[in-house]
CSV table of C-alpha atoms and ligand atoms in Angstrom, one decimal:
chain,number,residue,atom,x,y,z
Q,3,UNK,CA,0.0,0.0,0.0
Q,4,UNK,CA,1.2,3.5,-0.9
Q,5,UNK,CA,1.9,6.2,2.2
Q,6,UNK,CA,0.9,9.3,1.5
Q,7,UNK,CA,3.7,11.6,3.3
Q,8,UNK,CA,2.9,15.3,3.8
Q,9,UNK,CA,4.4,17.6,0.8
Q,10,UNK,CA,5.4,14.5,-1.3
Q,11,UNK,CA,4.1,14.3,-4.8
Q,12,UNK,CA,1.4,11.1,-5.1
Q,13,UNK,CA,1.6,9.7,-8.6
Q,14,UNK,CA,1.8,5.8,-9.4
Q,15,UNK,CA,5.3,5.1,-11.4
Q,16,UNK,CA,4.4,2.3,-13.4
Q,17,UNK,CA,4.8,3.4,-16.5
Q,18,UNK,CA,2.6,2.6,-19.3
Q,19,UNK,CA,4.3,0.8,-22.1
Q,20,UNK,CA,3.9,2.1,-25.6
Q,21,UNK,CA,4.9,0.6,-28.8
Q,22,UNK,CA,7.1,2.4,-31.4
Q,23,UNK,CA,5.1,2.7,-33.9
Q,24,UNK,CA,2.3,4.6,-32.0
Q,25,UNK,CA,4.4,6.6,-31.5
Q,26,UNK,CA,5.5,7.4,-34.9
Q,27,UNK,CA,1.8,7.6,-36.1
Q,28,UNK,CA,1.0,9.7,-33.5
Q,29,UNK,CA,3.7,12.4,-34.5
Q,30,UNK,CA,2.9,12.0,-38.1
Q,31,UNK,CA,-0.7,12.2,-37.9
Q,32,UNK,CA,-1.2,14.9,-35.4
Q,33,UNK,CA,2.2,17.0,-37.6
Q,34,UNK,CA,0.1,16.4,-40.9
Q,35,UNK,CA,-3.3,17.5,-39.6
Q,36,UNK,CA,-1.7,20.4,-38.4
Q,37,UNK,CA,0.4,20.9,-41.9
Q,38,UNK,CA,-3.1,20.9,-43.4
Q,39,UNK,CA,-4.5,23.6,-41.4
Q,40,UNK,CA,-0.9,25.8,-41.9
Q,41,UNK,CA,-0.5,25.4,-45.8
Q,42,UNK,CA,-3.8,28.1,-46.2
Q,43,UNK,CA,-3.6,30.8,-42.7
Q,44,UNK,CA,-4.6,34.1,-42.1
Q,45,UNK,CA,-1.1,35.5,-40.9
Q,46,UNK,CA,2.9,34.1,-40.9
Q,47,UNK,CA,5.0,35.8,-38.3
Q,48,UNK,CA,8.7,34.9,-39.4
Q,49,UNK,CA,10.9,34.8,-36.4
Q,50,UNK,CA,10.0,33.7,-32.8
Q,51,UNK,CA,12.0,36.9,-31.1
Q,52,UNK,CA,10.4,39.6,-29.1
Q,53,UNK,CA,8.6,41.1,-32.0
Q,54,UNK,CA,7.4,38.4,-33.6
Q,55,UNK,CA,5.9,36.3,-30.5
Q,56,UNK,CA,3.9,39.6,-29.1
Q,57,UNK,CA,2.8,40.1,-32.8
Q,58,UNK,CA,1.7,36.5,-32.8
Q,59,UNK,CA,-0.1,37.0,-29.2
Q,60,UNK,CA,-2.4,39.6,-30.0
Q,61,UNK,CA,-3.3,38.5,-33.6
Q,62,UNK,CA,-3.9,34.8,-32.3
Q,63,UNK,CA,-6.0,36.6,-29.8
Q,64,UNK,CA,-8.1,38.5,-32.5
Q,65,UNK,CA,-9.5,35.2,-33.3
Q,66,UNK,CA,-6.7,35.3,-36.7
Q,67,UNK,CA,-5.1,31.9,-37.3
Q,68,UNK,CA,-1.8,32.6,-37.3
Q,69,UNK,CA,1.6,30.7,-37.4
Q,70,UNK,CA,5.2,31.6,-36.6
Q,71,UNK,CA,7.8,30.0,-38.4
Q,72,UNK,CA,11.0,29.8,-36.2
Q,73,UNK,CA,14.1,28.7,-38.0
Q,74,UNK,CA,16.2,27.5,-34.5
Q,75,UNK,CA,15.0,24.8,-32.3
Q,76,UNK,CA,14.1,27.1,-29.5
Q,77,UNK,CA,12.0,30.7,-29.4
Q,78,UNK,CA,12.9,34.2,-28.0
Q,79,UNK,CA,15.5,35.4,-30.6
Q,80,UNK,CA,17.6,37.8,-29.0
Q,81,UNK,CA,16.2,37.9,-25.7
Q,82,UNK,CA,18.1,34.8,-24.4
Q,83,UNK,CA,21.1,36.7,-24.8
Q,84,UNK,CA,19.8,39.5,-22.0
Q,85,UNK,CA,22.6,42.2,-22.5
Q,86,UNK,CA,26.3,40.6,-23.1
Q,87,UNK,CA,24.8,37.3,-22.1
Q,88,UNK,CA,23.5,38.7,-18.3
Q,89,UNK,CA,20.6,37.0,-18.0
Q,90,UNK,CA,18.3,40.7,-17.8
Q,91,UNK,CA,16.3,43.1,-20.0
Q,92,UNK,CA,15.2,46.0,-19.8
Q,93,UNK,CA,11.9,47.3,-20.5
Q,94,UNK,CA,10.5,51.1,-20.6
Q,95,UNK,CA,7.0,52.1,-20.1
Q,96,UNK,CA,4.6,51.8,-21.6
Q,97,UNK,CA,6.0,48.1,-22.7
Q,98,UNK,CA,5.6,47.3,-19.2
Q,99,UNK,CA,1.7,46.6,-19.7
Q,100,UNK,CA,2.4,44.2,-22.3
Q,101,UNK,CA,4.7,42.5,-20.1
Q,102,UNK,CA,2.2,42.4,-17.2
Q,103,UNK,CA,-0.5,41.2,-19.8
Q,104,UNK,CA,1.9,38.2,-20.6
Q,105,UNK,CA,2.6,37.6,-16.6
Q,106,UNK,CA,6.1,38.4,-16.6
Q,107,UNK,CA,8.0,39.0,-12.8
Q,108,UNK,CA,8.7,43.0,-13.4
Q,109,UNK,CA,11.1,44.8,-11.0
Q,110,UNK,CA,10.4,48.7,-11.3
Q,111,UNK,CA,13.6,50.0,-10.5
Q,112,UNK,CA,12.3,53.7,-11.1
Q,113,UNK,CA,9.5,55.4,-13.0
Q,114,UNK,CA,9.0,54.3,-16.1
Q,115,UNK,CA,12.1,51.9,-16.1
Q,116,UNK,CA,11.5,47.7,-15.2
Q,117,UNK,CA,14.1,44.7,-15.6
Q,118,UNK,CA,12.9,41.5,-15.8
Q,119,UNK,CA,14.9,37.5,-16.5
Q,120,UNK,CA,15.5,36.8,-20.1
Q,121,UNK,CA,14.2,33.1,-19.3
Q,122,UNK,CA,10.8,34.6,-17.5
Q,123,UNK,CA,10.2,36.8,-20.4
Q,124,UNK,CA,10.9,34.1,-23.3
Q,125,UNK,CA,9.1,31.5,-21.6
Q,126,UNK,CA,5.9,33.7,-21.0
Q,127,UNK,CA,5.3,35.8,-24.0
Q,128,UNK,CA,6.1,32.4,-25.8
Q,129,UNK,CA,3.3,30.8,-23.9
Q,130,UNK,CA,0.8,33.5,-24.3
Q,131,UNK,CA,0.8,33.2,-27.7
Q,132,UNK,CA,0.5,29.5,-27.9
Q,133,UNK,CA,-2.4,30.0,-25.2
Q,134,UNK,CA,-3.9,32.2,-27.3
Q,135,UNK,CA,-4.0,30.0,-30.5
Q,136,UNK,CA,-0.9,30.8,-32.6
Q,137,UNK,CA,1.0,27.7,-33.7
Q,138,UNK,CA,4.9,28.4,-33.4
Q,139,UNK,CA,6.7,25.8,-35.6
Q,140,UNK,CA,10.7,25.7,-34.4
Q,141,UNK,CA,13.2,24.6,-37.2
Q,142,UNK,CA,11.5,25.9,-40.5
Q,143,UNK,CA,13.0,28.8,-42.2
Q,144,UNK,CA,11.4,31.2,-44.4
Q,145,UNK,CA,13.5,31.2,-47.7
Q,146,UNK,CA,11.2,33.2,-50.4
Q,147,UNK,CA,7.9,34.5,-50.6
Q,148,UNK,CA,4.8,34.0,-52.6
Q,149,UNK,CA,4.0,36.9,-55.0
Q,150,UNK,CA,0.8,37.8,-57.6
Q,151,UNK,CA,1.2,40.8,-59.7
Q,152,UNK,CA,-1.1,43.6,-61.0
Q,153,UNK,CA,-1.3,44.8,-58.0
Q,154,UNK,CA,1.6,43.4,-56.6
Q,155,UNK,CA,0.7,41.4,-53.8
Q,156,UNK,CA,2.6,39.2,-51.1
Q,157,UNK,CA,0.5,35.9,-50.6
Q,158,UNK,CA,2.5,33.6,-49.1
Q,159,UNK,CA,5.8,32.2,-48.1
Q,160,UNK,CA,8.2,29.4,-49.6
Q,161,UNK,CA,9.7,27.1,-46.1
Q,162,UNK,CA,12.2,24.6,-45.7
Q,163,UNK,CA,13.8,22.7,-43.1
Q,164,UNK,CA,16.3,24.3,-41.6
Q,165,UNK,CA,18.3,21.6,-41.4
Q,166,UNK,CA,18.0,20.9,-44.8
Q,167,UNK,CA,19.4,24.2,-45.5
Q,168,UNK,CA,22.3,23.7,-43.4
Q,169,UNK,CA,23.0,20.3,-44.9
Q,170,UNK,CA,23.4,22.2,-48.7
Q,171,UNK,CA,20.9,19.8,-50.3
Q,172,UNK,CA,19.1,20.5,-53.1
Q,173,UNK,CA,15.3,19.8,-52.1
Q,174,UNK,CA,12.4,21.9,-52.9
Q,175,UNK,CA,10.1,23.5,-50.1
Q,176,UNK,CA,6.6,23.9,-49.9
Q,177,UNK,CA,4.6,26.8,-50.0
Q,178,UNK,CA,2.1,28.6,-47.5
Q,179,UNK,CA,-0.5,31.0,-48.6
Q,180,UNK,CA,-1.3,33.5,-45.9
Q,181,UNK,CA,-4.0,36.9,-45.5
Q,182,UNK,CA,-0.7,39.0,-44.0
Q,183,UNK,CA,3.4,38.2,-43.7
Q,184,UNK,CA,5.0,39.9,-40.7
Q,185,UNK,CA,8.8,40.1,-41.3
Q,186,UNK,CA,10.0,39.6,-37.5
Q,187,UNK,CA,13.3,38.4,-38.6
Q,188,UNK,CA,15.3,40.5,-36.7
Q,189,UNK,CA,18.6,42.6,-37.6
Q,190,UNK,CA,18.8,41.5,-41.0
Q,191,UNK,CA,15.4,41.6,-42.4
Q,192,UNK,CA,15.5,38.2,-44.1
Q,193,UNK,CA,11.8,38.5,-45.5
Q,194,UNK,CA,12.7,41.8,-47.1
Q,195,UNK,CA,15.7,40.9,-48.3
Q,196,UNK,CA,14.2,38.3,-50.4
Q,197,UNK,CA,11.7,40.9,-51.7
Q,198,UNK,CA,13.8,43.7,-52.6
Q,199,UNK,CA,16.2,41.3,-54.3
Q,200,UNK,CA,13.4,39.0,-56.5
Q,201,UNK,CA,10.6,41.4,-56.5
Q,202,UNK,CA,12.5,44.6,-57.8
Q,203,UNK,CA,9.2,45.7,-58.8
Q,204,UNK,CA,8.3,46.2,-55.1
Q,205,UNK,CA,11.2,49.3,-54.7
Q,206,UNK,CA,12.3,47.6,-51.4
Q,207,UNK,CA,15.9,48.7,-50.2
Q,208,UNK,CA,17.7,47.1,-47.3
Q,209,UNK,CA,20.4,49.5,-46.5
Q,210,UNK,CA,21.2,48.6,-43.1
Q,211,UNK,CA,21.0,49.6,-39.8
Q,212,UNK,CA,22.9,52.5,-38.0
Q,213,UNK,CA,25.0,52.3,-35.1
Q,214,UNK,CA,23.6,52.7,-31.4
Q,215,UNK,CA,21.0,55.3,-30.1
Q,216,UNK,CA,19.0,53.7,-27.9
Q,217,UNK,CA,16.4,56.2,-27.0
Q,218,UNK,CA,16.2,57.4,-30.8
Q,219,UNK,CA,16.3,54.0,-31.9
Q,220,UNK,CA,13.4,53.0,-29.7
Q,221,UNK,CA,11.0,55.6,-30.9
Q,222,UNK,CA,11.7,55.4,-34.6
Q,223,UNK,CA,11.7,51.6,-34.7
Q,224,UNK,CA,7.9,51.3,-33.3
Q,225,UNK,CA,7.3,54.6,-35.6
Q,226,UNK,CA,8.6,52.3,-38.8
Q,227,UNK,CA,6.5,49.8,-38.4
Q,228,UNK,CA,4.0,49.0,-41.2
Q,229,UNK,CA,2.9,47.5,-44.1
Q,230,UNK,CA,5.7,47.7,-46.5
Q,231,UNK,CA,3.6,46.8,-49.4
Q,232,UNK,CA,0.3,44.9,-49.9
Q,233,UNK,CA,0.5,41.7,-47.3
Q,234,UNK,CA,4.3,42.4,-46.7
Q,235,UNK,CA,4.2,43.6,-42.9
Q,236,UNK,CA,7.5,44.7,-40.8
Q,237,UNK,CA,8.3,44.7,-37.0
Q,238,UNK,CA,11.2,44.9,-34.7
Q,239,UNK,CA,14.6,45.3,-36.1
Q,240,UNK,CA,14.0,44.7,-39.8
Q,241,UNK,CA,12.4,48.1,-39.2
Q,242,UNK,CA,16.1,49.6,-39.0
Q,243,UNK,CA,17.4,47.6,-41.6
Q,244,UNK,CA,14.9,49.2,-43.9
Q,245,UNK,CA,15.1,52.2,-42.8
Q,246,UNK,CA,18.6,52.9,-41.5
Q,247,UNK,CA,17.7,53.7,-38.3
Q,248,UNK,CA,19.9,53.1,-35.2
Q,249,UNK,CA,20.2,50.0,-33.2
Q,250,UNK,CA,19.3,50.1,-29.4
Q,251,UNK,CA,20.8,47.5,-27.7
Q,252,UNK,CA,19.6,45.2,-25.0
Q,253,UNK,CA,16.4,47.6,-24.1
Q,254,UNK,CA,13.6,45.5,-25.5
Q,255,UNK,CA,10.1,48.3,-25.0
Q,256,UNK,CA,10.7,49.4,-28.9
Q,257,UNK,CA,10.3,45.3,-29.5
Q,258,UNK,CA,7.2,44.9,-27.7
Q,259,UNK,CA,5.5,47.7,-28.9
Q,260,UNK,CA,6.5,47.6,-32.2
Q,261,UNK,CA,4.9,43.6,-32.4
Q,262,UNK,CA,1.8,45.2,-30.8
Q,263,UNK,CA,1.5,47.8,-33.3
Q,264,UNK,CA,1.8,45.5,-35.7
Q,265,UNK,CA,-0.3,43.0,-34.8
Q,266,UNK,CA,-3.1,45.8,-34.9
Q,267,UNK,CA,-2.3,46.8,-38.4
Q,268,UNK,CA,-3.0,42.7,-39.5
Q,269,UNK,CA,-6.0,42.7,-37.7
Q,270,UNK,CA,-7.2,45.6,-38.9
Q,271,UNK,CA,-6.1,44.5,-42.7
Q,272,UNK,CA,-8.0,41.5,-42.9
Q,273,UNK,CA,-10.7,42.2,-39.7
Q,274,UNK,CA,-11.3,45.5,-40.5
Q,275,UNK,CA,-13.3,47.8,-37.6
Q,276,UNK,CA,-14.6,44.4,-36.2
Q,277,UNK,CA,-11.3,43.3,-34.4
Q,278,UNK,CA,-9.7,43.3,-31.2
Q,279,UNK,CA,-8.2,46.9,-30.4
Q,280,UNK,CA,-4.7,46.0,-29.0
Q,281,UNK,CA,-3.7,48.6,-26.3
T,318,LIG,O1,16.6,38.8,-33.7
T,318,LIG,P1,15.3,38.8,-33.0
T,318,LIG,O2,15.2,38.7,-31.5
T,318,LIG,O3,14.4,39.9,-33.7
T,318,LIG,P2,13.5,41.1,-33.1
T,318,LIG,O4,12.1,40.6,-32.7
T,318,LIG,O5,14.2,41.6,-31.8
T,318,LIG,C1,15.5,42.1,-31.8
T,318,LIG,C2,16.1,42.0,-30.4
T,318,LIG,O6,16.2,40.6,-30.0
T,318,LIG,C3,17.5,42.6,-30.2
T,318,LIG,C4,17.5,44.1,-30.3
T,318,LIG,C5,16.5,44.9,-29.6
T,318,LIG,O7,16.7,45.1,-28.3
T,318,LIG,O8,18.4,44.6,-30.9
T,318,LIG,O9,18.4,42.0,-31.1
T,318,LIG,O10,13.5,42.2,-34.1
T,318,LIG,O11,14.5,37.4,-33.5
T,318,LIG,C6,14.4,37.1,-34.9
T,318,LIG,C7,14.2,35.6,-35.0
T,318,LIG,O12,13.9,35.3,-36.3
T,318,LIG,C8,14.5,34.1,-36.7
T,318,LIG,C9,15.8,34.1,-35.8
T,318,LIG,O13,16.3,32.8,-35.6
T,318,LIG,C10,15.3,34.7,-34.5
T,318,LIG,O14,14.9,33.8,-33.6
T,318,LIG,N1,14.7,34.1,-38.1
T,318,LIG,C11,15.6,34.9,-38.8
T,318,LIG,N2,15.5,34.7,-40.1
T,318,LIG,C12,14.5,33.7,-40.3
T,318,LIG,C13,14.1,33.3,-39.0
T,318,LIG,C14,14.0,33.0,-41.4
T,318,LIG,N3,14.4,33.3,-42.6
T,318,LIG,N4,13.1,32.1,-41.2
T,318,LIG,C15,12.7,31.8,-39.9
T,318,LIG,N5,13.2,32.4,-38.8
């Protein structure tokens, strides 16, 4: 007979025994059903970093099906790094609500100004999304997009297996048609890249970003943020590379807020006056 001790955890430990090819059905079928259900969605966020996961929380909360396409095997882009690899970021009002929304530990350490654990603030705004319905799918990278002409007109994006990629092998992707792309990609603006190099027609530069300002660069990156041209979206840092604006370092408001903003300008794209009002 099992004692039940005071603060222990009670759970039997026979473990149930499983064959292997259960579970190899079970990942197949329950992958394809949700394959199904990607290749046509409302919104791709490319990149799971700070911009991209709050972009993909409040549009999955809108009621939009949306997916994020994460080339590594983990989420939270730059944030893991904190600043220099300390494990802390700093946030500036009014980011701080969106952080409170997503239940991360805040420390105020004066008005206006909060730091919180790279880990708490991965883990959480990851999880919010995922909560709220957006799929994240780690390990796929976003290597072209899907175009229609007359008016030009993003539709979709072209994904392959990461590891693919890094093996060099020649194997074709698949496409995803998608409402709204959301370039999230971070510092080098992968998503636009690919447009302004095979879509001249679109007039996209990429001339880089500029050197650091944080305050300036905070500001102008959440002011950037847009609809570059019909379904082609743009948050975070690929905001800078666009538009040459300076880098801020490891002060991540600008991130938040610029995902927020952007998730309002998807849902208001394909929702119209009907959707969720973000702030
Ligand atoms: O770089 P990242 O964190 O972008 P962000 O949301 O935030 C920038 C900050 O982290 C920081 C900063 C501000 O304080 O300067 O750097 O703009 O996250 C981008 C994510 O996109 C993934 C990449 O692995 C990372 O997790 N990514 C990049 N290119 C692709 C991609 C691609 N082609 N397909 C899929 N994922």
């Amino acid at each position: 007979m099992e004692m039940k001790k005071k603060g222990m955890i009670h759970m039997s430990m026979k473990i149930r025994e499983i064959d292997e090819h259960v579970i190899t059905r079970a990942i197949i079928q329950k992958a394809m059903e949700d394959w199904m259900n990607i290749a046509e969605t409302d919104v791709v966020v490319v990149g799971a970093g700070p911009s991209g996961l709050t972009a993909a929380m409040y549009m999955a909360k809108a009621g939009l099906k949306t997916v994020v396409f994460e080339r590594r095997l983990s989420f939270g882009g730059g944030i893991g790094g904190g600043g220099m690899q300390l494990h802390k970021i700093v946030v500036e009002s009014p980011a701080d609500r969106i952080l409170k929304e997503a239940g991360c530990k805040l420390e105020q350490l004066e008005e206006g100004l909060f730091i919180v654990d790279a880990a708490d603030l991965m883990a959480k705004l990851a999880s919010k999304a995922i909560d709220a319905g957006a799929k994240i799918i780690l390990g796929v990278t976003v290597d072209d997009l899907i175009y229609r002409e007359e008016p030009p007109k993003i539709v979709g994006v072209v994904v392959q297996w990461t590891s693919v990629i890094m093996a060099g092998l020649h194997v074709d992707p698949l496409g995803v048609k998608a409402k709204a792309v959301v370039d999230c990609t971070g510092h080098d603006a992968e998503v636009l890249s690919v447009a302004s190099r095979k879509i001249p027609e679109l007039n996209i530069a990429i001339r880089g970003e500029k050197s650091m300002w944080s305050s300036h660069a905070e500001r102008l990156t959440v002011e950037g943020t847009r609809e570059v041209c019909p379904g082609l979206f743009v948050a975070g840092m690929a905001v800078a590379a666009i538009d040459q604006t300076p880098r801020m370092g490891p002060i991540f408001g600008g991130m938040l807020l610029s995902g927020a903003k952007v998730a309002q300008l998807v849902i208001n794209s394909i929702l119209g006056d009907k959707g969720l009002k973000v702030t």
